[in-house]
Coordinates of C-alpha atoms in Angstrom, one line a residue:
M637 CA 23.1 31.9 31.2
S638 CA 21.7 31.9 34.7
D639 CA 24.1 32.4 37.7
M640 CA 21.7 30.7 40.1
P641 CA 23.2 27.8 42.0
T642 CA 22.2 24.3 40.9
S643 CA 23.0 22.4 44.1
P644 CA 19.9 21.0 45.9
V645 CA 18.5 23.0 48.8
T646 CA 18.7 21.2 52.1
E647 CA 15.9 20.9 54.6
P648 CA 17.6 23.2 57.2
E649 CA 17.9 25.9 54.5
I650 CA 14.1 25.5 53.6
E651 CA 13.2 25.7 57.3
A652 CA 15.4 28.8 57.9
V653 CA 13.9 30.7 55.0
F654 CA 10.2 29.6 55.0
G655 CA 9.6 28.1 58.4
E656 CA 8.7 24.6 59.7
G657 CA 5.3 24.5 58.0
D658 CA 6.8 24.9 54.6
L659 CA 9.4 22.2 55.4
D660 CA 6.6 19.8 56.2
A661 CA 5.0 20.7 52.8
A662 CA 8.3 20.2 51.0
R663 CA 8.7 16.7 52.6
A664 CA 5.1 15.8 51.6
A665 CA 5.7 16.9 48.0
Q666 CA 9.0 15.0 47.8
A667 CA 7.2 11.8 48.9
S668 CA 4.4 12.3 46.5
T669 CA 6.3 10.2 43.9
M670 CA 7.4 6.6 44.0
L671 CA 11.1 7.5 44.3
G672 CA 10.1 10.0 47.0
E673 CA 8.4 7.2 49.0
W674 CA 11.4 4.9 48.6
R675 CA 13.6 7.7 49.9
R676 CA 11.4 8.1 52.9
L677 CA 11.6 4.4 53.4
G678 CA 15.4 4.6 53.2
A679 CA 15.5 7.4 55.7
F680 CA 13.3 5.3 58.0
L681 CA 15.6 2.2 57.7
R682 CA 18.6 4.3 58.5
R683 CA 17.0 5.6 61.6
P684 CA 13.7 3.8 62.5
S685 CA 11.3 6.1 64.2
L686 CA 7.6 6.1 65.2
E687 CA 7.3 9.6 63.8
V688 CA 6.9 8.3 60.3
G689 CA 3.4 7.2 61.3
A690 CA 2.4 10.8 61.9
Q691 CA 3.1 11.8 58.3
N692 CA 0.3 12.1 55.9
A693 CA -0.2 9.1 53.6
A694 CA -2.6 7.9 51.0
P695 CA -2.5 4.3 52.2
F696 CA -3.1 2.4 49.0
T697 CA -0.7 4.6 47.1
V698 CA 2.0 3.9 49.6
L699 CA 1.2 0.2 49.6
G700 CA 1.5 0.1 45.8
R701 CA 4.8 1.9 45.8
I702 CA 6.3 -0.4 48.5
Y703 CA 4.9 -3.5 46.8
A704 CA 6.7 -2.3 43.6
L705 CA 9.9 -2.1 45.5
D706 CA 9.3 -5.5 47.0
M707 CA 8.8 -7.0 43.5
A708 CA 12.0 -5.3 42.3
A709 CA 13.9 -6.8 45.2
M710 CA 12.3 -10.2 44.5
A711 CA 13.3 -10.1 40.8
V712 CA 16.9 -9.3 41.7
L713 CA 17.1 -12.1 44.3
I714 CA 15.5 -14.6 41.9
T715 CA 18.0 -13.6 39.2
L716 CA 20.9 -14.1 41.6
A717 CA 19.6 -17.5 42.8
S718 CA 19.2 -18.6 39.2
A719 CA 22.7 -17.5 38.4
A720 CA 24.1 -19.4 41.4
I721 CA 22.3 -22.6 40.3
A722 CA 23.6 -22.2 36.8
M723 CA 27.1 -21.9 38.2
G724 CA 26.7 -25.2 40.0
F725 CA 25.8 -24.1 43.5
Y726 CA 23.4 -26.2 45.4
L727 CA 20.6 -24.3 47.1
P728 CA 18.4 -26.3 49.6
K729 CA 14.8 -26.4 48.7
T730 CA 12.0 -24.9 50.9
A731 CA 9.3 -27.0 52.5
L732 CA 6.9 -25.9 49.8
A733 CA 9.1 -27.2 47.0
G734 CA 7.3 -29.9 45.2
A735 CA 4.2 -29.6 47.4
E736 CA 0.7 -29.7 45.9
F737 CA -0.9 -26.3 46.1
T738 CA -4.2 -27.4 47.6
P739 CA -6.8 -24.8 48.7
I740 CA -5.8 -25.3 52.3
I741 CA -2.1 -24.6 51.5
I742 CA -3.0 -21.6 49.4
M743 CA -5.1 -20.1 52.2
A744 CA -2.5 -20.9 54.8
V745 CA 0.2 -19.1 52.8
I746 CA -1.8 -16.1 51.6
V747 CA -4.1 -15.5 54.6
G748 CA -3.0 -17.5 57.6
A749 CA 0.7 -16.8 57.6
P750 CA 0.4 -13.0 57.0
V751 CA -2.2 -12.6 59.7
M752 CA -0.4 -14.7 62.3
E753 CA 3.1 -13.4 61.5
E754 CA 2.1 -9.8 61.5
I755 CA 0.4 -10.1 64.8
V756 CA 3.4 -11.8 66.4
F757 CA 6.2 -9.8 64.8
R758 CA 4.7 -6.4 64.2
S759 CA 1.4 -5.7 66.0
W760 CA 3.3 -4.3 69.0
L761 CA 5.6 -2.1 67.0
S762 CA 3.2 0.7 67.5
G763 CA 4.5 1.0 71.0
K764 CA 1.0 1.4 72.4
P765 CA 0.3 -0.5 75.7
G766 CA -2.9 -2.0 74.4
H767 CA -1.2 -3.6 71.5
A768 CA 1.7 -4.9 73.6
L769 CA -0.7 -6.3 76.3
A770 CA -2.9 -7.9 73.7
L771 CA 0.0 -9.8 72.3
V772 CA 1.1 -10.9 75.8
F773 CA -2.4 -12.1 76.7
G774 CA -2.8 -13.9 73.3
A775 CA 0.6 -15.6 73.7
A776 CA -0.2 -16.7 77.2
G777 CA -3.5 -18.2 76.2
A778 CA -2.0 -19.9 73.2
G779 CA 0.9 -21.3 75.3
G780 CA -1.6 -22.5 78.0
F781 CA -3.6 -24.2 75.3
A782 CA -0.6 -25.9 73.8
L783 CA 0.5 -27.3 77.2
T784 CA -2.8 -28.5 78.5
H785 CA -5.2 -29.3 75.6
A786 CA -3.9 -32.8 75.0
D787 CA -4.6 -34.0 78.6
T788 CA -7.3 -31.5 79.7
P789 CA -9.1 -30.2 76.6
L790 CA -11.6 -28.0 78.6
L791 CA -8.8 -26.3 80.5
G792 CA -6.8 -25.7 77.3
A793 CA -9.9 -24.2 75.6
G794 CA -10.5 -22.1 78.7
L795 CA -7.0 -20.7 78.8
L796 CA -7.1 -20.0 75.1
L797 CA -10.4 -18.1 75.5
A798 CA -9.1 -16.3 78.5
G799 CA -6.1 -15.1 76.6
F800 CA -8.3 -13.9 73.7
A801 CA -10.6 -12.1 76.1
G802 CA -7.7 -10.5 77.9
G803 CA -6.2 -9.3 74.7
L804 CA -9.5 -7.9 73.4
A805 CA -10.0 -6.1 76.7
A806 CA -6.6 -4.5 76.5
L807 CA -7.2 -3.3 73.0
V808 CA -10.6 -1.7 74.0
L809 CA -9.6 -0.2 77.4
L810 CA -6.3 1.2 76.2
R811 CA -7.3 2.1 72.7
K812 CA -6.7 5.9 73.3
R813 CA -3.2 5.5 74.9
G814 CA -0.4 6.6 72.6
A815 CA 3.1 5.1 72.3
M816 CA 5.0 4.6 75.5
R817 CA 7.9 7.1 75.7
W818 CA 10.5 4.5 76.6
F819 CA 9.4 2.3 73.7
A820 CA 9.7 5.3 71.3
A821 CA 13.2 6.0 72.6
L822 CA 14.3 2.3 72.1
F823 CA 12.3 1.9 68.9
P824 CA 15.2 1.3 66.5
G825 CA 16.3 -1.7 68.6
F826 CA 12.8 -3.1 68.8
F827 CA 12.3 -2.6 65.0
W828 CA 15.5 -4.5 64.1
L829 CA 14.8 -7.2 66.7
S830 CA 11.4 -7.8 65.0
T831 CA 12.9 -7.7 61.5
F832 CA 15.7 -10.1 62.2
A833 CA 13.5 -12.5 64.2
F834 CA 11.1 -12.6 61.3
A835 CA 13.9 -13.5 58.9
L836 CA 15.5 -16.1 61.2
V837 CA 12.2 -17.9 62.0
H838 CA 12.0 -18.7 58.3
L839 CA 15.1 -20.9 58.6
A840 CA 12.5 -23.5 59.6
N841 CA 11.4 -23.6 56.0
F842 CA 14.5 -25.6 55.2
S843 CA 15.0 -29.2 56.3
E844 CA 18.7 -29.4 55.3
G845 CA 21.8 -27.3 54.9
S846 CA 24.3 -25.7 57.3
L847 CA 23.6 -22.4 58.9
G848 CA 26.2 -20.7 56.7
I849 CA 24.4 -21.8 53.6
L850 CA 20.9 -21.1 54.9
L851 CA 21.4 -17.6 56.3
P852 CA 21.7 -16.0 52.9
L853 CA 18.5 -17.8 51.8
V854 CA 16.4 -15.9 54.3
L855 CA 17.6 -12.5 52.9
P856 CA 14.2 -12.2 51.1
Q857 CA 12.5 -12.4 54.5
L858 CA 14.9 -9.9 56.0
I859 CA 14.1 -7.4 53.2
L860 CA 10.4 -8.1 53.4
G861 CA 10.5 -7.7 57.2
G862 CA 12.0 -4.2 56.8
L863 CA 9.3 -3.2 54.3
L864 CA 6.5 -4.7 56.5
G865 CA 7.8 -2.9 59.6
Y866 CA 7.8 0.4 57.7
I867 CA 4.3 -0.1 56.5
R868 CA 3.1 -1.2 59.9
V869 CA 4.4 2.0 61.5
R870 CA 3.5 4.3 58.5
I871 CA 0.0 3.1 57.9
G872 CA -1.1 0.4 60.3
L873 CA -1.2 -3.4 61.0
W874 CA -3.9 -4.0 58.4
A875 CA -1.7 -2.6 55.7
A876 CA 1.3 -4.8 56.7
I877 CA -1.0 -7.8 56.6
L878 CA -2.2 -6.8 53.1
L879 CA 1.3 -6.2 51.8
H880 CA 2.5 -9.5 53.3
A881 CA -0.5 -11.4 51.7
A882 CA 0.3 -9.7 48.3
H883 CA 4.0 -10.8 48.6
N884 CA 3.1 -14.4 49.5
A885 CA 0.5 -14.6 46.7
T886 CA 3.1 -13.4 44.2
A887 CA 5.7 -15.8 45.5
L888 CA 3.3 -18.7 45.4
G889 CA 2.3 -17.8 41.8
I890 CA 5.9 -17.7 40.7
A891 CA 6.5 -21.1 42.4
A892 CA 3.5 -22.5 40.6
L893 CA 4.7 -21.3 37.2
A894 CA 8.2 -22.7 37.9
M895 CA 6.7 -26.1 38.7
A896 CA 4.5 -26.0 35.6
A897 CA 7.5 -25.2 33.5
E898 CA 9.6 -28.2 34.8

């Protein structure tokens, strides 16, 4: 029998023996599997950091692995909700419950919502000044349009266009600027602010129910927000939009099947 120890070798031990380069290689090898990617996600959620974006990634492979985890979480939550209903608990229905899935609604859920929500909640998580300023300009233009277009349509359109132009200029002129140091230092707070805000805004999906009942019902959005934040930092905004769209499309398909079975 071998007398070699069977306990796992820690990262400090790898680095001490082989050096930092081999430690990076060991990390990459560990994340080359689905479970390895999930472990990397877990480490990120325990201590959110912009550094995960500098690690090598095959984007569509990472997306597939995180989507699989999202589907597993969705299956668990659906099972728990079904068990609660079977036990006699009343769960308020969402705004889409009983709605007819017209092409406009489908496009809004699968395309419109992912694009708009990712821009608002996660575009700025890069910490780059261009992304932050683009969001500020866009929000100012949209706000100006909302306040003025009813009485002065031309002014409202002008403000909206100005906000769009300012945001585009910020993206172009500051495209080479990296993450701001103070933002990187405070990133865990910004990440969780974005994640919880994303979940809480979905309370608007329910037209009835007390806060104590509704808060657990946005747990799916809280989980999804964490996954989307990880993907946004690890790969980019486009990948977060794609994962969000895939999640919404799957949820819409499940809702359609449930309605058809009733």
